[in-house]
mmCIF file of C-alpha atoms in Angstrom:
data_model
loop_
_atom_site.group_PDB
_atom_site.id
_atom_site.type_symbol
_atom_site.label_atom_id
_atom_site.label_comp_id
_atom_site.label_asym_id
_atom_site.label_seq_id
_atom_site.Cartn_x
_atom_site.Cartn_y
_atom_site.Cartn_z
ATOM 1 C CA ALA A 29 9.431 -0.377 -19.959
ATOM 2 C CA GLN A 30 10.455 -3.037 -17.524
ATOM 3 C CA SER A 31 8.773 -6.405 -17.600
ATOM 4 C CA VAL A 32 8.824 -9.634 -15.654
ATOM 5 C CA SER A 33 8.169 -13.035 -17.225
ATOM 6 C CA GLN A 34 7.142 -16.119 -15.337
ATOM 7 C CA HIS A 35 7.423 -19.084 -17.628
ATOM 8 C CA ASN A 36 5.067 -21.499 -15.934
ATOM 9 C CA HIS A 37 1.414 -20.586 -15.662
ATOM 10 C CA HIS A 38 0.328 -23.678 -13.744
ATOM 11 C CA VAL A 39 2.556 -26.291 -12.125
ATOM 12 C CA ILE A 40 1.226 -29.529 -10.675
ATOM 13 C CA LEU A 41 3.450 -31.562 -8.358
ATOM 14 C CA SER A 42 3.170 -34.404 -5.907
ATOM 15 C CA GLU A 43 4.280 -33.938 -2.330
ATOM 16 C CA ALA A 44 8.053 -34.309 -1.854
ATOM 17 C CA ALA A 45 8.774 -33.367 -5.463
ATOM 18 C CA SER A 46 11.283 -30.590 -6.126
ATOM 19 C CA LEU A 47 10.117 -27.224 -7.372
ATOM 20 C CA GLU A 48 11.681 -24.641 -9.639
ATOM 21 C CA LEU A 49 9.707 -21.655 -10.906
ATOM 22 C CA GLY A 50 11.302 -19.496 -13.551
ATOM 23 C CA CYS A 51 11.416 -15.699 -13.513
ATOM 24 C CA ASN A 52 13.140 -13.345 -15.933
ATOM 25 C CA TYR A 53 13.140 -9.564 -15.882
ATOM 26 C CA SER A 54 14.084 -7.045 -18.516
ATOM 27 C CA TYR A 55 15.852 -4.202 -16.699
ATOM 28 C CA GLY A 56 19.633 -4.118 -17.003
ATOM 29 C CA GLY A 57 20.479 -1.803 -14.121
ATOM 30 C CA THR A 58 20.486 -2.272 -10.380
ATOM 31 C CA VAL A 59 17.420 -4.185 -9.292
ATOM 32 C CA ASN A 60 15.652 -5.403 -6.211
ATOM 33 C CA LEU A 61 13.953 -8.763 -6.774
ATOM 34 C CA PHE A 62 11.165 -10.405 -4.830
ATOM 35 C CA TRP A 63 9.067 -13.523 -4.688
ATOM 36 C CA TYR A 64 5.623 -13.181 -3.133
ATOM 37 C CA VAL A 65 3.135 -15.941 -2.371
ATOM 38 C CA GLN A 66 -0.641 -15.687 -2.222
ATOM 39 C CA TYR A 67 -2.341 -18.570 -0.423
ATOM 40 C CA PRO A 68 -6.035 -19.067 -1.201
ATOM 41 C CA GLY A 69 -8.031 -16.321 0.478
ATOM 42 C CA GLN A 70 -4.978 -14.659 1.980
ATOM 43 C CA HIS A 71 -2.958 -11.561 1.263
ATOM 44 C CA LEU A 72 0.315 -11.406 -0.633
ATOM 45 C CA GLN A 73 3.203 -12.421 1.597
ATOM 46 C CA LEU A 74 6.879 -11.920 0.971
ATOM 47 C CA LEU A 75 8.748 -15.214 0.503
ATOM 48 C CA LEU A 76 12.185 -13.784 -0.090
ATOM 49 C CA LYS A 77 14.022 -10.803 -1.492
ATOM 50 C CA TYR A 78 17.302 -9.939 -3.161
ATOM 51 C CA PHE A 79 18.826 -6.531 -2.652
ATOM 52 C CA SER A 80 22.560 -7.134 -3.075
ATOM 53 C CA GLY A 81 25.372 -9.468 -2.051
ATOM 54 C CA ASP A 82 25.089 -13.247 -2.088
ATOM 55 C CA PRO A 83 23.037 -14.148 -5.163
ATOM 56 C CA LEU A 84 21.578 -17.186 -3.406
ATOM 57 C CA VAL A 85 18.917 -15.983 -1.031
ATOM 58 C CA LYS A 86 16.946 -18.027 1.440
ATOM 59 C CA GLY A 87 13.419 -17.225 2.430
ATOM 60 C CA ILE A 88 10.676 -18.563 4.602
ATOM 61 C CA LYS A 89 9.278 -22.091 4.537
ATOM 62 C CA GLY A 90 12.377 -23.606 2.935
ATOM 63 C CA PHE A 91 12.254 -21.570 -0.266
ATOM 64 C CA GLU A 92 15.355 -20.152 -1.921
ATOM 65 C CA ALA A 93 16.084 -18.206 -5.074
ATOM 66 C CA GLU A 94 19.172 -17.567 -7.156
ATOM 67 C CA PHE A 95 19.895 -14.243 -8.822
ATOM 68 C CA ILE A 96 21.832 -14.733 -12.063
ATOM 69 C CA LYS A 97 22.594 -11.270 -13.382
ATOM 70 C CA SER A 98 23.918 -12.460 -16.750
ATOM 71 C CA LYS A 99 20.655 -14.274 -17.418
ATOM 72 C CA PHE A 100 18.375 -11.616 -15.886
ATOM 73 C CA SER A 101 16.851 -14.434 -13.875
ATOM 74 C CA PHE A 102 15.641 -14.979 -10.338
ATOM 75 C CA ASN A 103 14.319 -18.534 -10.156
ATOM 76 C CA LEU A 104 12.539 -19.853 -7.085
ATOM 77 C CA ARG A 105 13.358 -23.307 -5.753
ATOM 78 C CA LYS A 106 12.282 -25.680 -3.036
ATOM 79 C CA PRO A 107 13.781 -29.168 -2.662
ATOM 80 C CA SER A 108 10.626 -30.857 -1.397
ATOM 81 C CA VAL A 109 7.160 -29.323 -1.668
ATOM 82 C CA GLN A 110 4.280 -29.910 0.724
ATOM 83 C CA TRP A 111 0.537 -29.829 0.173
ATOM 84 C CA SER A 112 0.469 -26.548 2.116
ATOM 85 C CA ASP A 113 2.625 -24.921 -0.592
ATOM 86 C CA THR A 114 -0.401 -24.875 -2.889
ATOM 87 C CA ALA A 115 -0.702 -21.196 -3.771
ATOM 88 C CA GLU A 116 -0.006 -18.589 -6.420
ATOM 89 C CA TYR A 117 3.566 -17.339 -6.682
ATOM 90 C CA PHE A 118 4.568 -13.953 -8.033
ATOM 91 C CA CYS A 119 7.976 -12.706 -9.040
ATOM 92 C CA ALA A 120 8.456 -8.929 -8.825
ATOM 93 C CA VAL A 121 11.134 -6.354 -9.533
ATOM 94 C CA ASN A 122 11.524 -2.834 -8.228
ATOM 95 C CA GLY A 123 10.733 -1.277 -11.527
ATOM 96 C CA LEU A 124 12.055 2.256 -11.609
ATOM 97 C CA PRO A 125 15.325 3.704 -12.821
ATOM 98 C CA ALA A 126 17.666 4.629 -10.007
ATOM 99 C CA ASN A 127 17.078 8.350 -10.447
ATOM 100 C CA GLN A 128 13.392 7.910 -9.795
ATOM 101 C CA ALA A 129 13.796 5.409 -7.022
ATOM 102 C CA GLY A 130 10.493 4.422 -5.565
ATOM 103 C CA THR A 131 8.626 1.395 -4.480
ATOM 104 C CA ALA A 132 6.681 0.582 -7.630
ATOM 105 C CA LEU A 133 6.828 -3.145 -8.144
ATOM 106 C CA ILE A 134 6.499 -4.749 -11.548
ATOM 107 C CA PHE A 135 4.956 -8.200 -11.181
ATOM 108 C CA GLY A 136 4.991 -11.276 -13.334
ATOM 109 C CA LYS A 137 1.641 -12.865 -14.237
ATOM 110 C CA GLY A 138 2.034 -15.437 -11.488
ATOM 111 C CA THR A 139 2.371 -19.209 -11.331
ATOM 112 C CA THR A 140 -0.284 -21.354 -9.733
ATOM 113 C CA LEU A 141 1.244 -24.285 -7.875
ATOM 114 C CA SER A 142 -0.967 -27.247 -7.051
ATOM 115 C CA VAL A 143 0.523 -29.905 -4.781
ATOM 116 C CA SER A 144 -1.270 -33.195 -4.380
ATOM 117 C CA SER A 145 -0.858 -35.286 -1.263
ATOM 118 C CA LYS B 24 2.266 -5.195 15.120
ATOM 119 C CA ALA B 25 -0.847 -4.599 13.029
ATOM 120 C CA GLY B 26 -0.539 -5.198 9.315
ATOM 121 C CA VAL B 27 -1.856 -3.181 6.417
ATOM 122 C CA THR B 28 -5.589 -2.636 6.786
ATOM 123 C CA GLN B 29 -7.864 -2.053 3.844
ATOM 124 C CA THR B 30 -11.512 -1.135 4.024
ATOM 125 C CA PRO B 31 -13.992 -2.125 2.912
ATOM 126 C CA ARG B 32 -13.177 -5.715 2.003
ATOM 127 C CA TYR B 33 -15.944 -5.990 -0.581
ATOM 128 C CA LEU B 34 -17.847 -3.466 -2.658
ATOM 129 C CA ILE B 35 -20.490 -3.670 -5.341
ATOM 130 C CA LYS B 36 -21.040 -0.563 -7.425
ATOM 131 C CA THR B 37 -22.963 0.350 -10.542
ATOM 132 C CA ARG B 38 -21.395 1.610 -13.761
ATOM 133 C CA GLY B 39 -20.941 5.353 -13.698
ATOM 134 C CA GLN B 40 -20.694 5.610 -9.928
ATOM 135 C CA GLN B 41 -17.553 6.511 -8.061
ATOM 136 C CA VAL B 42 -15.860 4.648 -5.235
ATOM 137 C CA THR B 43 -13.337 5.410 -2.497
ATOM 138 C CA LEU B 44 -11.107 2.755 -0.971
ATOM 139 C CA SER B 45 -9.099 3.204 2.197
ATOM 140 C CA CYS B 46 -5.734 1.916 3.356
ATOM 141 C CA SER B 47 -4.039 2.193 6.736
ATOM 142 C CA PRO B 48 -0.341 1.321 6.495
ATOM 143 C CA ILE B 49 1.760 -0.402 9.108
ATOM 144 C CA SER B 50 2.602 1.982 11.928
ATOM 145 C CA GLY B 51 5.771 3.895 11.068
ATOM 146 C CA HIS B 52 5.545 3.216 7.348
ATOM 147 C CA ARG B 53 5.502 6.334 5.216
ATOM 148 C CA SER B 54 5.084 4.991 1.693
ATOM 149 C CA VAL B 55 1.801 3.617 0.379
ATOM 150 C CA SER B 56 1.374 2.054 -3.051
ATOM 151 C CA TRP B 57 -1.762 0.802 -4.767
ATOM 152 C CA TYR B 58 -2.106 -2.091 -7.185
ATOM 153 C CA GLN B 59 -4.926 -3.534 -9.267
ATOM 154 C CA GLN B 60 -5.155 -7.319 -9.576
ATOM 155 C CA THR B 61 -7.262 -8.930 -12.304
ATOM 156 C CA PRO B 62 -7.192 -12.435 -13.799
ATOM 157 C CA GLY B 63 -6.302 -11.088 -17.232
ATOM 158 C CA GLN B 64 -3.733 -8.402 -16.456
ATOM 159 C CA GLY B 65 -2.335 -9.700 -13.180
ATOM 160 C CA LEU B 66 -0.943 -7.220 -10.661
ATOM 161 C CA GLN B 67 -0.482 -3.720 -12.011
ATOM 162 C CA PHE B 68 0.962 -0.698 -10.227
ATOM 163 C CA LEU B 69 -1.448 2.214 -9.866
ATOM 164 C CA PHE B 70 0.415 4.858 -7.868
ATOM 165 C CA GLU B 71 2.688 5.521 -4.919
ATOM 166 C CA TYR B 72 2.340 8.127 -2.196
ATOM 167 C CA PHE B 73 4.994 9.352 0.188
ATOM 168 C CA SER B 74 4.767 12.328 2.528
ATOM 169 C CA GLU B 75 1.299 13.157 1.210
ATOM 170 C CA THR B 76 2.588 13.490 -2.369
ATOM 171 C CA GLN B 77 2.060 11.229 -5.334
ATOM 172 C CA ARG B 78 5.532 10.098 -6.345
ATOM 173 C CA ASN B 79 4.865 7.670 -9.160
ATOM 174 C CA LYS B 80 1.924 6.721 -11.302
ATOM 175 C CA GLY B 81 1.247 3.666 -13.387
ATOM 176 C CA ASN B 82 -0.447 3.535 -16.748
ATOM 177 C CA PHE B 83 -4.044 4.093 -15.694
ATOM 178 C CA PRO B 84 -6.559 6.711 -16.806
ATOM 179 C CA GLY B 85 -7.183 9.879 -14.846
ATOM 180 C CA ARG B 86 -10.354 8.352 -13.391
ATOM 181 C CA PHE B 87 -8.031 6.675 -10.906
ATOM 182 C CA SER B 88 -6.722 9.028 -8.268
ATOM 183 C CA GLY B 89 -5.552 8.944 -4.705
ATOM 184 C CA ARG B 90 -4.278 10.875 -1.800
ATOM 185 C CA GLN B 91 -2.312 10.409 1.384
ATOM 186 C CA PHE B 92 -2.943 12.049 4.710
ATOM 187 C CA SER B 93 -0.478 13.330 7.285
ATOM 188 C CA ASN B 94 -0.822 10.099 9.289
ATOM 189 C CA SER B 95 0.217 8.155 6.126
ATOM 190 C CA ARG B 96 -3.263 6.686 5.636
ATOM 191 C CA SER B 97 -4.225 6.668 1.986
ATOM 192 C CA GLU B 98 -7.363 6.608 -0.099
ATOM 193 C CA MET B 99 -7.842 5.847 -3.740
ATOM 194 C CA ASN B 100 -10.796 6.979 -5.761
ATOM 195 C CA VAL B 101 -12.187 5.684 -9.024
ATOM 196 C CA SER B 102 -14.720 7.889 -10.772
ATOM 197 C CA THR B 103 -17.174 6.973 -13.514
ATOM 198 C CA LEU B 104 -16.799 3.274 -12.875
ATOM 199 C CA GLU B 105 -16.611 0.874 -15.818
ATOM 200 C CA LEU B 106 -17.220 -2.874 -15.843
ATOM 201 C CA GLY B 107 -13.508 -3.376 -16.468
ATOM 202 C CA ASP B 108 -12.664 -1.741 -13.146
ATOM 203 C CA SER B 109 -13.872 -4.874 -11.373
ATOM 204 C CA ALA B 110 -10.770 -6.126 -9.615
ATOM 205 C CA LEU B 111 -8.996 -6.733 -6.345
ATOM 206 C CA TYR B 112 -7.331 -3.492 -5.257
ATOM 207 C CA LEU B 113 -4.288 -3.998 -3.091
ATOM 208 C CA CYS B 114 -2.515 -1.523 -0.914
ATOM 209 C CA ALA B 115 1.111 -1.964 0.106
ATOM 210 C CA SER B 116 3.073 -0.063 2.706
ATOM 211 C CA SER B 117 6.810 0.417 2.990
ATOM 212 C CA LYS B 118 8.943 2.054 5.620
ATOM 213 C CA ASN B 119 10.626 4.320 3.100
ATOM 214 C CA ARG B 120 10.910 4.847 -0.627
ATOM 215 C CA GLY B 121 13.540 3.674 -2.989
ATOM 216 C CA MET B 122 15.739 0.668 -3.332
ATOM 217 C CA ASN B 123 16.233 -1.942 -0.636
ATOM 218 C CA THR B 124 12.744 -1.461 0.687
ATOM 219 C CA GLU B 125 10.185 -4.220 1.006
ATOM 220 C CA ALA B 126 6.457 -3.804 0.604
ATOM 221 C CA PHE B 127 3.820 -5.352 2.859
ATOM 222 C CA PHE B 128 0.401 -5.960 1.369
ATOM 223 C CA GLY B 129 -3.091 -5.717 2.768
ATOM 224 C CA GLN B 130 -5.924 -8.173 2.171
ATOM 225 C CA GLY B 131 -7.319 -6.011 -0.585
ATOM 226 C CA THR B 132 -10.713 -4.599 -1.495
ATOM 227 C CA ARG B 133 -12.718 -6.672 -3.956
ATOM 228 C CA LEU B 134 -14.621 -4.234 -6.195
ATOM 229 C CA THR B 135 -17.389 -5.526 -8.429
ATOM 230 C CA VAL B 136 -18.909 -3.156 -10.962
ATOM 231 C CA VAL B 137 -22.307 -4.183 -12.319
#
């Protein structure tokens, strides 16, 4: 079965610090990769996605992620965090073999980011 | 464009009862998926519906079921509720199935079983 690992459970940063959240997945075939964010009291929102092509993808609010196929990784980065980035971040992979293609996402456990001003 | 709408937002039920949750996808979206979110297990896939048919199912007992209507609206049902069913239930809609499709999530229904 596919799995997604997020290495950091809770990250605490000061404003303007750089952010990198790790994500590794287990499936070796073609994958779609996503980062979602859940702000306190709000619904899950898509930050960015990788389907194919350029492995460096840019998302909303200055976030970017790099797909490294050889490392089965899709790490999220932001050069300078703001207090408003305080939220929970989830990495997800489209988790089905190609012959059963669907939209079932396998999520990591999430990383809580706390940014102090 | 309206987002994914889930009703009700909050529910309190007693052990042994059953519950039905509703999800209206984004207009034009044909795929609806359901997820359970708990502090211990995180976000787990329940099932996916497309064209009124269940296409995929996660690793949950048969007490969890769902359906999709011709207008793509979906309901999920949990019978014989257990304390461990307390969770945030999220619905996601997608335009189509398969790869290269992104999912949009609703606010969720917070179910508390007492």
